[in-house]
CSV table of C-alpha atoms (C1' of nucleotides) in Angstrom, one decimal:
chain,number,residue,atom,x,y,z
A,1081,MET,CA,-8.8,33.9,-15.3
A,1082,ASN,CA,-5.9,32.0,-16.7
A,1083,THR,CA,-7.6,29.4,-18.9
A,1084,GLU,CA,-4.4,28.1,-20.5
A,1085,PRO,CA,-3.9,25.1,-18.2
A,1086,LEU,CA,-7.4,23.9,-18.7
A,1087,LEU,CA,-7.3,24.3,-22.5
A,1088,GLN,CA,-3.9,22.5,-22.6
A,1089,TYR,CA,-5.4,19.7,-20.5
A,1090,ILE,CA,-8.5,19.3,-22.6
A,1091,SER,CA,-6.3,19.3,-25.8
A,1092,LYS,CA,-4.7,16.1,-24.6
A,1093,TYR,CA,-8.1,14.4,-25.1
A,1094,ILE,CA,-10.0,16.2,-27.8
A,1095,ASP,CA,-9.5,19.1,-30.3
A,1096,LEU,CA,-11.8,22.1,-29.9
A,1097,THR,CA,-12.4,24.7,-32.6
A,1098,LYS,CA,-12.1,28.4,-31.7
A,1099,ASP,CA,-15.9,28.7,-31.6
A,1100,GLU,CA,-16.2,25.7,-29.3
A,1101,THR,CA,-13.5,27.0,-27.0
A,1102,ALA,CA,-15.4,30.3,-26.8
A,1103,ILE,CA,-18.6,28.6,-25.9
A,1104,LEU,CA,-16.9,26.5,-23.3
A,1105,LEU,CA,-15.1,29.5,-21.7
A,1106,SER,CA,-18.3,31.5,-21.6
A,1107,LYS,CA,-19.9,28.9,-19.3
A,1108,LEU,CA,-17.1,28.6,-16.8
A,1109,VAL,CA,-16.5,30.5,-13.6
A,1110,TYR,CA,-13.2,31.4,-11.9
A,1111,ARG,CA,-13.1,31.2,-8.2
A,1112,LYS,CA,-10.4,31.7,-5.5
A,1113,TYR,CA,-10.5,30.1,-2.1
A,1114,LEU,CA,-8.3,30.7,0.9
A,1115,LYS,CA,-6.4,28.0,2.8
A,1116,GLY,CA,-8.9,26.5,5.2
A,1117,GLN,CA,-12.0,27.2,3.2
A,1118,TYR,CA,-14.4,24.5,2.1
A,1119,VAL,CA,-15.0,24.0,-1.6
A,1120,LEU,CA,-17.7,21.4,-0.7
A,1121,GLN,CA,-19.1,20.1,2.6
A,1122,GLN,CA,-20.6,16.7,3.1
A,1123,GLY,CA,-24.4,16.9,3.1
A,1124,ASP,CA,-24.5,19.7,0.6
A,1125,VAL,CA,-25.1,18.9,-3.1
A,1126,CYS,CA,-21.9,19.1,-5.2
A,1127,LYS,CA,-22.9,21.8,-7.7
A,1128,HIS,CA,-19.5,22.2,-9.4
A,1129,ALA,CA,-16.8,20.1,-10.8
A,1130,CYS,CA,-13.7,22.1,-10.2
A,1131,PHE,CA,-10.5,22.2,-12.2
A,1132,ILE,CA,-7.6,23.4,-10.1
A,1133,LEU,CA,-5.3,26.1,-11.5
A,1134,SER,CA,-3.1,26.5,-8.4
A,1135,GLY,CA,-3.2,25.3,-4.8
A,1136,CYS,CA,-4.2,22.0,-3.2
A,1137,THR,CA,-7.3,20.4,-1.7
A,1138,LYS,CA,-8.0,17.3,0.3
A,1139,THR,CA,-11.2,15.3,-0.3
A,1140,PHE,CA,-12.3,13.5,2.9
A,1141,TYR,CA,-15.0,11.7,4.6
A,1142,MET,CA,-15.9,12.2,8.3
A,1143,ASP,CA,-17.2,8.9,9.7
A,1144,ASN,CA,-19.8,8.6,12.5
A,1145,LYS,CA,-17.0,8.1,15.0
A,1146,GLY,CA,-15.7,11.6,14.1
A,1147,GLN,CA,-12.7,10.3,12.3
A,1148,GLU,CA,-11.5,11.8,9.1
A,1149,HIS,CA,-10.6,9.6,6.1
A,1150,ILE,CA,-8.8,11.3,3.1
A,1151,VAL,CA,-9.9,9.9,-0.2
A,1152,VAL,CA,-7.7,12.0,-2.5
A,1153,PHE,CA,-5.4,15.0,-2.7
A,1154,SER,CA,-5.9,17.3,-5.7
A,1155,ILE,CA,-3.3,19.8,-7.1
A,1156,GLU,CA,-2.9,21.9,-10.2
A,1157,ASP,CA,-4.2,20.3,-13.4
A,1158,TRP,CA,-6.5,18.0,-11.6
A,1159,TRP,CA,-10.1,17.9,-10.4
A,1160,ALA,CA,-11.8,18.2,-7.1
A,1161,SER,CA,-15.5,17.2,-6.6
A,1162,ASP,CA,-17.7,14.5,-5.2
A,1163,VAL,CA,-18.5,12.6,-8.4
A,1164,GLY,CA,-21.3,10.6,-6.9
A,1165,SER,CA,-23.0,13.8,-5.6
A,1166,PHE,CA,-22.3,15.8,-8.8
A,1167,ILE,CA,-23.8,13.3,-11.2
A,1168,THR,CA,-26.9,12.6,-9.2
A,1169,GLN,CA,-27.2,16.1,-7.6
A,1170,THR,CA,-27.8,14.5,-4.2
A,1171,PRO,CA,-26.1,15.3,-0.9
A,1172,ALA,CA,-22.3,14.7,-0.9
A,1173,ASP,CA,-20.5,12.1,1.2
A,1174,TYR,CA,-17.3,14.0,1.1
A,1175,ASN,CA,-15.8,17.3,2.1
A,1176,VAL,CA,-13.3,19.2,-0.1
A,1177,LEU,CA,-11.1,21.6,1.9
A,1178,CYS,CA,-8.3,23.8,0.7
A,1179,LEU,CA,-4.9,23.0,2.2
A,1180,GLU,CA,-3.4,26.1,0.4
A,1181,ASP,CA,-4.9,29.2,-1.2
A,1182,THR,CA,-6.5,27.6,-4.3
A,1183,GLU,CA,-7.6,29.0,-7.6
A,1184,LEU,CA,-10.0,26.9,-9.7
A,1185,ILE,CA,-12.4,26.9,-12.6
A,1186,GLN,CA,-15.9,25.8,-11.8
A,1187,PHE,CA,-18.0,23.7,-14.2
A,1188,SER,CA,-21.5,24.0,-12.7
A,1189,TYR,CA,-23.9,21.0,-13.2
A,1190,GLU,CA,-26.2,23.1,-15.4
A,1191,ALA,CA,-23.3,24.3,-17.5
A,1192,THR,CA,-22.0,20.8,-18.1
A,1193,GLU,CA,-25.5,19.7,-19.1
A,1194,VAL,CA,-25.7,22.5,-21.7
A,1195,LEU,CA,-22.1,22.0,-22.8
A,1196,TYR,CA,-22.6,18.3,-23.5
A,1197,ILE,CA,-25.4,19.3,-25.9
A,1198,GLU,CA,-23.7,22.2,-27.5
A,1199,ILE,CA,-20.3,20.5,-27.8
A,1200,PRO,CA,-20.9,16.8,-27.8
A,1201,LYS,CA,-17.2,16.1,-28.0
A,1202,LEU,CA,-17.0,17.0,-24.4
A,1203,GLU,CA,-18.8,13.8,-23.5
A,1204,ARG,CA,-15.8,12.0,-24.9
A,1205,PHE,CA,-13.4,14.2,-23.0
A,1206,TYR,CA,-15.2,13.7,-19.7
A,1207,ARG,CA,-15.7,10.0,-20.3
A,1208,LYS,CA,-12.0,9.5,-20.8
A,1209,ILE,CA,-11.1,11.4,-17.6
A,1210,ILE,CA,-13.6,9.4,-15.6
A,1211,GLU,CA,-12.4,6.1,-17.1
A,1212,SER,CA,-8.9,6.8,-15.9
A,1213,ALA,CA,-10.1,7.9,-12.5
A,1214,LEU,CA,-12.1,4.6,-12.2
A,1215,ALA,CA,-9.1,2.5,-13.2
A,1216,ALA,CA,-7.0,4.3,-10.6
A,1217,SER,CA,-9.7,3.9,-7.9
A,1218,GLN,CA,-9.9,0.1,-8.6
A,1219,LYS,CA,-6.2,-0.2,-8.4
A,1220,ARG,CA,-6.2,1.5,-5.1
A,1221,ILE,CA,-8.8,-0.9,-3.7
A,1222,VAL,CA,-6.6,-3.9,-4.6
A,1223,HIS,CA,-3.5,-2.2,-3.2
A,1224,ASN,CA,-5.3,-1.6,0.1
A,1225,PHE,CA,-6.1,-5.3,0.3
A,1226,SER,CA,-2.9,-6.9,-1.0
A,1227,LEU,CA,-0.2,-4.5,0.3
A,1228,SER,CA,1.1,-3.7,3.7
A,1229,ALA,CA,1.0,-0.1,5.0
A,1230,LYS,CA,4.7,0.2,4.3
A,1231,GLU,CA,4.4,-0.9,0.7
A,1232,ARG,CA,1.4,1.5,0.2
A,1233,TYR,CA,3.4,4.4,1.6
A,1234,LEU,CA,6.3,3.7,-0.7
A,1235,ILE,CA,4.0,3.6,-3.7
A,1236,PHE,CA,2.3,6.8,-2.6
A,1237,ARG,CA,5.7,8.5,-2.2
A,1238,ASP,CA,6.8,7.3,-5.7
A,1239,SER,CA,3.5,8.2,-7.4
A,1240,TYR,CA,3.0,11.7,-5.8
A,1241,PRO,CA,6.4,13.0,-4.9
A,1242,LYS,CA,5.3,16.6,-5.3
A,1243,ILE,CA,2.3,16.1,-3.1
A,1244,GLU,CA,4.2,14.5,-0.2
A,1245,GLN,CA,6.3,17.6,0.4
A,1246,ARG,CA,3.3,20.0,0.5
A,1247,ILE,CA,1.2,18.1,3.0
A,1248,PRO,CA,1.5,17.3,6.7
A,1249,GLN,CA,2.4,13.7,7.5
A,1250,TYR,CA,-0.7,13.0,9.5
A,1251,MET,CA,-2.8,13.7,6.5
A,1252,ILE,CA,-0.8,11.3,4.4
A,1253,ALA,CA,-1.4,8.7,7.1
A,1254,SER,CA,-5.1,9.3,6.8
A,1255,TYR,CA,-4.9,8.9,3.0
A,1256,LEU,CA,-3.0,5.6,3.5
A,1257,GLY,CA,-5.6,4.4,6.0
A,1258,ILE,CA,-3.3,4.2,9.0
A,1259,THR,CA,-2.6,6.2,12.1
A,1260,LYS,CA,0.0,9.0,12.2
A,1261,GLU,CA,1.9,7.1,14.8
A,1262,PHE,CA,2.2,4.1,12.6
A,1263,LEU,CA,3.4,6.1,9.6
A,1264,SER,CA,6.0,7.7,11.9
A,1265,LYS,CA,7.2,4.2,12.8
A,1266,ILE,CA,7.3,3.1,9.2
A,1267,LYS,CA,9.4,6.1,8.3
A,1268,SER,CA,11.9,5.5,11.1
A,1269,GLN,CA,12.1,1.9,10.0
A,1270,LEU,CA,12.9,2.9,6.5
A,1271,ILE,CA,15.7,5.2,7.7
A,1272,LEU,CA,17.3,2.4,9.7
A,1273,GLU,CA,17.1,0.0,6.7
A,1274,GLN,CA,19.0,2.1,4.1
B,240,MET,CA,-28.6,-13.5,-29.2
B,241,ASN,CA,-31.2,-12.1,-26.8
B,242,THR,CA,-30.5,-8.4,-27.1
B,243,GLU,CA,-33.5,-7.3,-25.0
B,244,PRO,CA,-31.8,-6.9,-21.6
B,245,LEU,CA,-29.0,-4.8,-23.2
B,246,LEU,CA,-31.5,-2.5,-25.1
B,247,GLN,CA,-33.6,-2.2,-22.0
B,248,TYR,CA,-30.5,-1.3,-20.0
B,249,ILE,CA,-29.3,1.3,-22.5
B,250,SER,CA,-32.8,2.9,-22.7
B,251,LYS,CA,-32.5,3.9,-19.0
B,252,TYR,CA,-29.8,6.3,-20.1
B,253,ILE,CA,-30.4,7.4,-23.7
B,254,ASP,CA,-33.0,6.9,-26.5
B,255,LEU,CA,-31.8,5.2,-29.6
B,256,THR,CA,-33.6,5.3,-32.9
B,257,LYS,CA,-34.3,2.1,-34.8
B,258,ASP,CA,-31.5,2.8,-37.2
B,259,GLU,CA,-29.1,3.5,-34.3
B,260,THR,CA,-30.1,0.3,-32.6
B,261,ALA,CA,-29.5,-1.6,-35.8
B,262,ILE,CA,-26.0,-0.1,-36.2
B,263,LEU,CA,-25.3,-0.9,-32.5
B,264,LEU,CA,-26.4,-4.5,-32.8
B,265,SER,CA,-24.5,-5.1,-36.0
B,266,LYS,CA,-21.2,-4.4,-34.1
B,267,LEU,CA,-21.8,-6.7,-31.1
B,268,VAL,CA,-20.9,-10.3,-30.7
B,269,TYR,CA,-22.7,-12.9,-28.6
B,270,ARG,CA,-20.5,-15.3,-26.6
B,271,LYS,CA,-21.1,-18.2,-24.2
B,272,TYR,CA,-18.6,-19.3,-21.6
B,273,LEU,CA,-18.7,-22.4,-19.4
B,274,LYS,CA,-18.2,-22.3,-15.6
B,275,GLY,CA,-14.5,-22.2,-14.9
B,276,GLN,CA,-13.5,-20.5,-18.2
B,277,TYR,CA,-11.7,-17.2,-18.3
B,278,VAL,CA,-13.2,-14.2,-20.0
B,279,LEU,CA,-9.9,-12.3,-19.4
B,280,GLN,CA,-6.6,-13.3,-17.9
B,281,GLN,CA,-4.2,-10.8,-16.2
B,282,GLY,CA,-1.4,-9.9,-18.6
B,283,ASP,CA,-3.6,-10.2,-21.7
B,284,VAL,CA,-5.1,-7.0,-23.2
B,285,CYS,CA,-8.8,-6.6,-22.4
B,286,LYS,CA,-10.2,-6.5,-25.9
B,287,HIS,CA,-13.9,-6.5,-24.9
B,288,ALA,CA,-16.2,-4.8,-22.5
B,289,CYS,CA,-18.8,-7.5,-21.8
B,290,PHE,CA,-22.5,-7.1,-20.9
B,291,ILE,CA,-23.7,-10.1,-19.0
B,292,LEU,CA,-27.0,-11.7,-20.1
B,293,SER,CA,-26.9,-14.6,-17.7
B,294,GLY,CA,-24.5,-16.2,-15.3
B,295,CYS,CA,-21.9,-14.7,-13.0
B,296,THR,CA,-18.2,-13.8,-13.0
B,297,LYS,CA,-15.6,-12.8,-10.5
B,298,THR,CA,-13.0,-10.1,-11.3
B,299,PHE,CA,-9.9,-10.7,-9.3
B,300,TYR,CA,-6.2,-9.9,-8.9
B,301,MET,CA,-3.5,-12.4,-8.1
B,302,ASP,CA,-0.8,-10.8,-6.0
B,303,ASN,CA,2.9,-11.7,-6.0
B,304,LYS,CA,2.3,-13.9,-2.9
B,305,GLY,CA,-0.1,-16.0,-5.0
B,306,GLN,CA,-3.1,-14.6,-3.1
B,307,GLU,CA,-6.4,-13.9,-4.9
B,308,HIS,CA,-8.2,-10.6,-4.3
B,309,ILE,CA,-11.7,-10.3,-5.7
B,310,VAL,CA,-12.5,-6.8,-6.9
B,311,VAL,CA,-16.1,-7.3,-8.0
B,312,PHE,CA,-18.7,-9.9,-8.8
B,313,SER,CA,-20.8,-9.3,-12.0
B,314,ILE,CA,-24.2,-10.8,-12.8
B,315,GLU,CA,-27.0,-10.3,-15.3
B,316,ASP,CA,-27.4,-6.7,-16.5
B,317,TRP,CA,-24.0,-5.7,-15.4
B,318,TRP,CA,-20.5,-5.4,-17.0
B,319,ALA,CA,-17.3,-7.4,-16.7
B,320,SER,CA,-14.0,-6.1,-17.9
B,321,ASP,CA,-10.8,-4.5,-16.8
B,322,VAL,CA,-11.5,-0.8,-17.4
B,323,GLY,CA,-7.9,0.3,-17.1
B,324,SER,CA,-6.7,-2.3,-19.6
B,325,PHE,CA,-9.7,-1.7,-22.0
B,326,ILE,CA,-9.3,2.0,-22.3
B,327,THR,CA,-5.5,2.0,-22.7
B,328,GLN,CA,-5.3,-1.4,-24.5
B,329,THR,CA,-2.4,-2.4,-22.3
B,330,PRO,CA,-2.0,-5.7,-20.3
B,331,ALA,CA,-4.7,-6.3,-17.7
B,332,ASP,CA,-4.2,-6.3,-14.0
B,333,TYR,CA,-7.2,-8.5,-13.4
B,334,ASN,CA,-8.7,-11.8,-14.3
B,335,VAL,CA,-12.3,-12.4,-15.1
B,336,LEU,CA,-13.5,-15.9,-14.4
B,337,CYS,CA,-16.9,-17.5,-14.9
B,338,LEU,CA,-18.4,-18.8,-11.7
B,339,GLU,CA,-21.4,-20.2,-13.6
B,340,ASP,CA,-22.1,-20.8,-17.3
B,341,THR,CA,-22.3,-17.3,-18.6
B,342,GLU,CA,-23.8,-15.7,-21.7
B,343,LEU,CA,-22.6,-12.2,-22.6
B,344,ILE,CA,-22.5,-9.6,-25.3
B,345,GLN,CA,-19.0,-8.4,-26.3
B,346,PHE,CA,-18.2,-4.8,-27.2
B,347,SER,CA,-14.8,-5.0,-28.8
B,348,TYR,CA,-12.5,-2.0,-28.4
B,349,GLU,CA,-12.5,-1.4,-32.1
B,350,ALA,CA,-16.3,-1.6,-32.2
B,351,THR,CA,-16.7,0.9,-29.4
B,352,GLU,CA,-14.4,3.4,-31.2
B,353,VAL,CA,-16.5,3.2,-34.3
B,354,LEU,CA,-19.7,3.3,-32.4
B,355,TYR,CA,-18.8,6.4,-30.5
B,356,ILE,CA,-18.3,8.1,-33.9
B,357,GLU,CA,-21.4,6.7,-35.6
B,358,ILE,CA,-23.7,7.1,-32.5
B,359,PRO,CA,-22.2,10.0,-30.4
B,360,LYS,CA,-25.0,9.5,-27.9
B,361,LEU,CA,-23.2,6.4,-26.8
B,362,GLU,CA,-20.5,8.5,-25.3
B,363,ARG,CA,-23.1,9.9,-22.9
B,364,PHE,CA,-24.4,6.5,-22.1
B,365,TYR,CA,-21.0,5.1,-21.3
B,366,ARG,CA,-19.9,8.2,-19.4
B,367,LYS,CA,-22.9,7.8,-17.1
B,368,ILE,CA,-22.2,4.2,-16.4
B,369,ILE,CA,-18.6,4.9,-15.7
B,370,GLU,CA,-19.5,7.8,-13.4
B,371,SER,CA,-21.6,5.6,-11.2
B,372,ALA,CA,-19.0,2.9,-11.2
B,373,LEU,CA,-16.5,5.5,-10.0
B,374,ALA,CA,-18.8,6.8,-7.3
B,375,ALA,CA,-19.3,3.2,-6.1
B,376,SER,CA,-15.6,2.5,-6.2
B,377,GLN,CA,-14.7,5.6,-4.1
B,378,LYS,CA,-17.4,4.7,-1.6
B,379,ARG,CA,-15.9,1.2,-1.3
B,380,ILE,CA,-12.4,2.7,-0.5
B,381,VAL,CA,-13.9,4.8,2.3
B,382,HIS,CA,-15.8,1.8,3.6
B,383,ASN,CA,-12.7,-0.3,3.7
B,384,PHE,CA,-11.0,2.3,5.8
B,385,SER,CA,-13.8,3.4,8.1
B,386,LEU,CA,-15.7,0.2,8.7
B,387,SER,CA,-14.9,-3.0,10.5
B,388,ALA,CA,-15.0,-6.3,8.6
B,389,LYS,CA,-18.3,-7.1,10.3
B,390,GLU,CA,-19.9,-3.8,9.1
B,391,ARG,CA,-18.6,-4.3,5.6
B,392,TYR,CA,-20.1,-7.8,5.5
B,393,LEU,CA,-23.5,-6.5,6.6
B,394,ILE,CA,-23.4,-3.8,3.9
B,395,PHE,CA,-22.4,-6.4,1.3
B,396,ARG,CA,-25.2,-8.7,2.4
B,397,ASP,CA,-27.8,-5.9,2.2
B,398,SER,CA,-26.5,-4.5,-1.1
B,399,TYR,CA,-26.2,-7.7,-3.0
B,400,PRO,CA,-28.6,-10.3,-1.4
B,401,LYS,CA,-28.9,-12.1,-4.8
B,402,ILE,CA,-25.1,-12.5,-5.2
B,403,GLU,CA,-24.5,-13.8,-1.7
B,404,GLN,CA,-26.6,-16.9,-2.3
B,405,ARG,CA,-24.9,-17.8,-5.5
B,406,ILE,CA,-21.3,-17.6,-4.4
B,407,PRO,CA,-19.2,-19.6,-2.0
B,408,GLN,CA,-18.4,-17.9,1.3
B,409,TYR,CA,-14.6,-18.0,0.9
B,410,MET,CA,-15.0,-15.8,-2.2
B,411,ILE,CA,-17.1,-13.3,-0.3
B,412,ALA,CA,-14.4,-13.2,2.3
B,413,SER,CA,-11.9,-12.4,-0.5
B,414,TYR,CA,-14.2,-9.6,-1.8
B,415,LEU,CA,-14.4,-8.2,1.7
B,416,GLY,CA,-10.7,-8.3,2.1
B,417,ILE,CA,-10.6,-10.8,5.0
B,418,THR,CA,-9.9,-14.5,5.4
B,419,LYS,CA,-12.6,-17.2,5.1
B,420,GLU,CA,-11.9,-18.2,8.7
B,421,PHE,CA,-12.6,-14.7,10.0
B,422,LEU,CA,-15.8,-14.4,7.9
B,423,SER,CA,-16.9,-17.7,9.5
B,424,LYS,CA,-16.2,-16.2,12.9
B,425,ILE,CA,-18.2,-13.0,12.1
B,426,LYS,CA,-21.2,-15.1,10.9
B,427,SER,CA,-21.3,-17.3,14.0
B,428,GLN,CA,-21.0,-14.1,16.1
B,429,LEU,CA,-24.0,-12.6,14.2
B,430,ILE,CA,-26.0,-15.8,14.9
B,431,LEU,CA,-25.3,-15.6,18.7
B,432,GLU,CA,-26.3,-11.9,18.8
B,433,GLN,CA,-29.8,-12.2,17.4
C,63,DA,C1',13.1,36.5,21.5
C,64,DA,C1',9.2,34.3,23.8
C,65,DT,C1',5.1,32.0,23.5
C,66,DA,C1',1.6,29.3,21.6
C,67,DA,C1',-0.2,26.2,18.2
C,68,DA,C1',0.6,22.7,15.0
C,69,DT,C1',3.0,18.7,13.7
C,70,DG,C1',6.0,14.7,14.6
C,71,DT,C1',8.2,10.9,17.5
C,72,DT,C1',8.6,7.1,20.8
C,73,DA,C1',7.2,3.4,23.6
C,74,DA,C1',3.9,0.3,26.2
C,75,DA,C1',-0.3,-2.0,26.2
C,76,DC,C1',-4.0,-3.6,23.4
C,77,DT,C1',-7.1,-5.6,19.5
C,78,DA,C1',-8.8,-6.8,14.9
C,79,DG,C1',-7.8,-9.9,11.9
C,80,DA,C1',-4.2,-13.5,10.0
C,81,DT,C1',-2.2,-18.0,10.2
C,82,DT,C1',-2.1,-22.8,11.0
C,83,DA,C1',-4.1,-26.9,11.6
C,84,DA,C1',-7.5,-30.2,12.7
C,85,DT,C1',-12.2,-31.5,12.0
C,86,DA,C1',-16.9,-31.2,10.0
C,87,DT,C1',-20.2,-30.8,6.3
C,88,DC,C1',-21.9,-31.0,1.8
C,89,DA,C1',-22.1,-32.3,-3.2
C,90,DT,C1',-20.6,-35.3,-6.9
C,91,DT,C1',-19.0,-39.3,-8.8
C,92,DT,C1',-18.3,-44.1,-9.0
D,1089,DA,C1',-23.2,-46.3,0.1
D,1090,DA,C1',-18.5,-45.2,-0.1
D,1091,DA,C1',-15.2,-42.3,-1.6
D,1092,DT,C1',-13.4,-38.0,-3.3
D,1093,DG,C1',-13.1,-33.1,-3.6
D,1094,DA,C1',-14.9,-28.7,-2.4
D,1095,DT,C1',-16.5,-25.8,1.2
D,1096,DA,C1',-17.2,-24.4,6.1
D,1097,DT,C1',-16.2,-24.3,11.1
D,1098,DT,C1',-13.5,-24.0,15.4
D,1099,DA,C1',-9.7,-23.0,18.3
D,1100,DA,C1',-4.9,-21.7,19.5
D,1101,DT,C1',-1.3,-18.8,18.4
D,1102,DC,C1',0.6,-14.9,16.2
D,1103,DT,C1',1.2,-10.0,14.1
D,1104,DA,C1',0.2,-5.7,11.8
D,1105,DG,C1',-1.6,-1.8,13.1
D,1106,DT,C1',-4.3,0.9,17.0
D,1107,DT,C1',-4.6,3.4,21.3
D,1108,DT,C1',-3.0,6.2,24.8
D,1109,DA,C1',0.0,9.2,26.6
D,1110,DA,C1',4.2,11.7,27.3
D,1111,DC,C1',7.5,14.3,25.0
D,1112,DA,C1',10.1,16.7,21.0
D,1113,DT,C1',10.3,19.6,17.2
D,1114,DT,C1',8.8,23.0,13.9
D,1115,DT,C1',6.1,27.0,12.5
D,1116,DA,C1',3.5,31.0,13.2
D,1117,DT,C1',2.2,35.0,16.2
D,1118,DT,C1',3.0,38.7,19.3
DNA sequence: AATAAATGTTAAACTAGATTAATATCATTT
DNA sequence: AAATGATATTAATCTAGTTTAACATTTATT
């Protein structure tokens, strides 16, 4: 497995010695999924936090009316998992599905528990990642309340230009919390405006 | 200051020795606010993570149309701060205002940095808290998309029965992301139904 | 190249929730 | 007990976003 992207990523937060790096890598598992495969299905326990090397996933929730709601898209150098399920080892609320062939590195729950003890620094690393994810999540709640669908779309487009091009429009609508028809309307409006 | 509630709370996640507890307490500051006072104002840097001993705060965001959006209510045994601002030490997006006279324990940013080094176990403690907060925040995003205002109100009422009684209805409406008039309508509907 | 499958657009009718505005209730102060 | 300010209700009108349904376009498959 190509561990460079992960080590690079970790080094932004903490410094690992050679020995520590060796321990870390010995606990990790490489896994490749094909487009259309599930990394996690709601109802199953999320046994791995996954660091994406290549490809793209959507994390979504299927409500009791059978409607799909996309929580987040994940691409290279980011994570895919159901945090709630992973930390409590209880059934997941979310599905993680590959939108492209996807290579990732799995941190199993057991491995993280051991790693936190063997390399306490990793607590700090993981804490920092989760802190930023929480800040982003809270900002999204506020945006959903205070901004119109059009404003939210513009922010999404600016924040994730790379993602927009790789993903069908109806999924972006689901991420924004609107229908595909309405997103289509917004886009044609934007074209008229400029 | 009465440190019992905090120590009790921490002990749910990690075990501290007497020495560690002493170090921890030596870095903390007790602070009392009156009803109506700000613990944090948007634009200021969030210099403290605050553990609430008594009282109640609202964390809210004032949008550019002058509208207030409540992100969270915090009471005894919970935290109040702007995580994003605190971890990056950049200006806050949120305000934290006391809805009652409020006693709290301040963890300054500098103190937490020192404490993480002196008592590495605290990384684990804080990581776990943040993880649950993230899981809760993600669940809220999905709820806001997939549930009607009425369903969201019922979930709020069930999840935070203690909070509902202490807080004016128009603030609960703001937390739910609806107008006070519409919440009023929902409540009268619920009365008719039963 | 032809067909099927997936994705995107348009427009009309509809609804959850917002806005406005008037009135009612409750708590606090004088 | 009257008066003030804060909170809550009700009803009419309005709008952002949904639903339904028909059609258009792009992509993948044979």
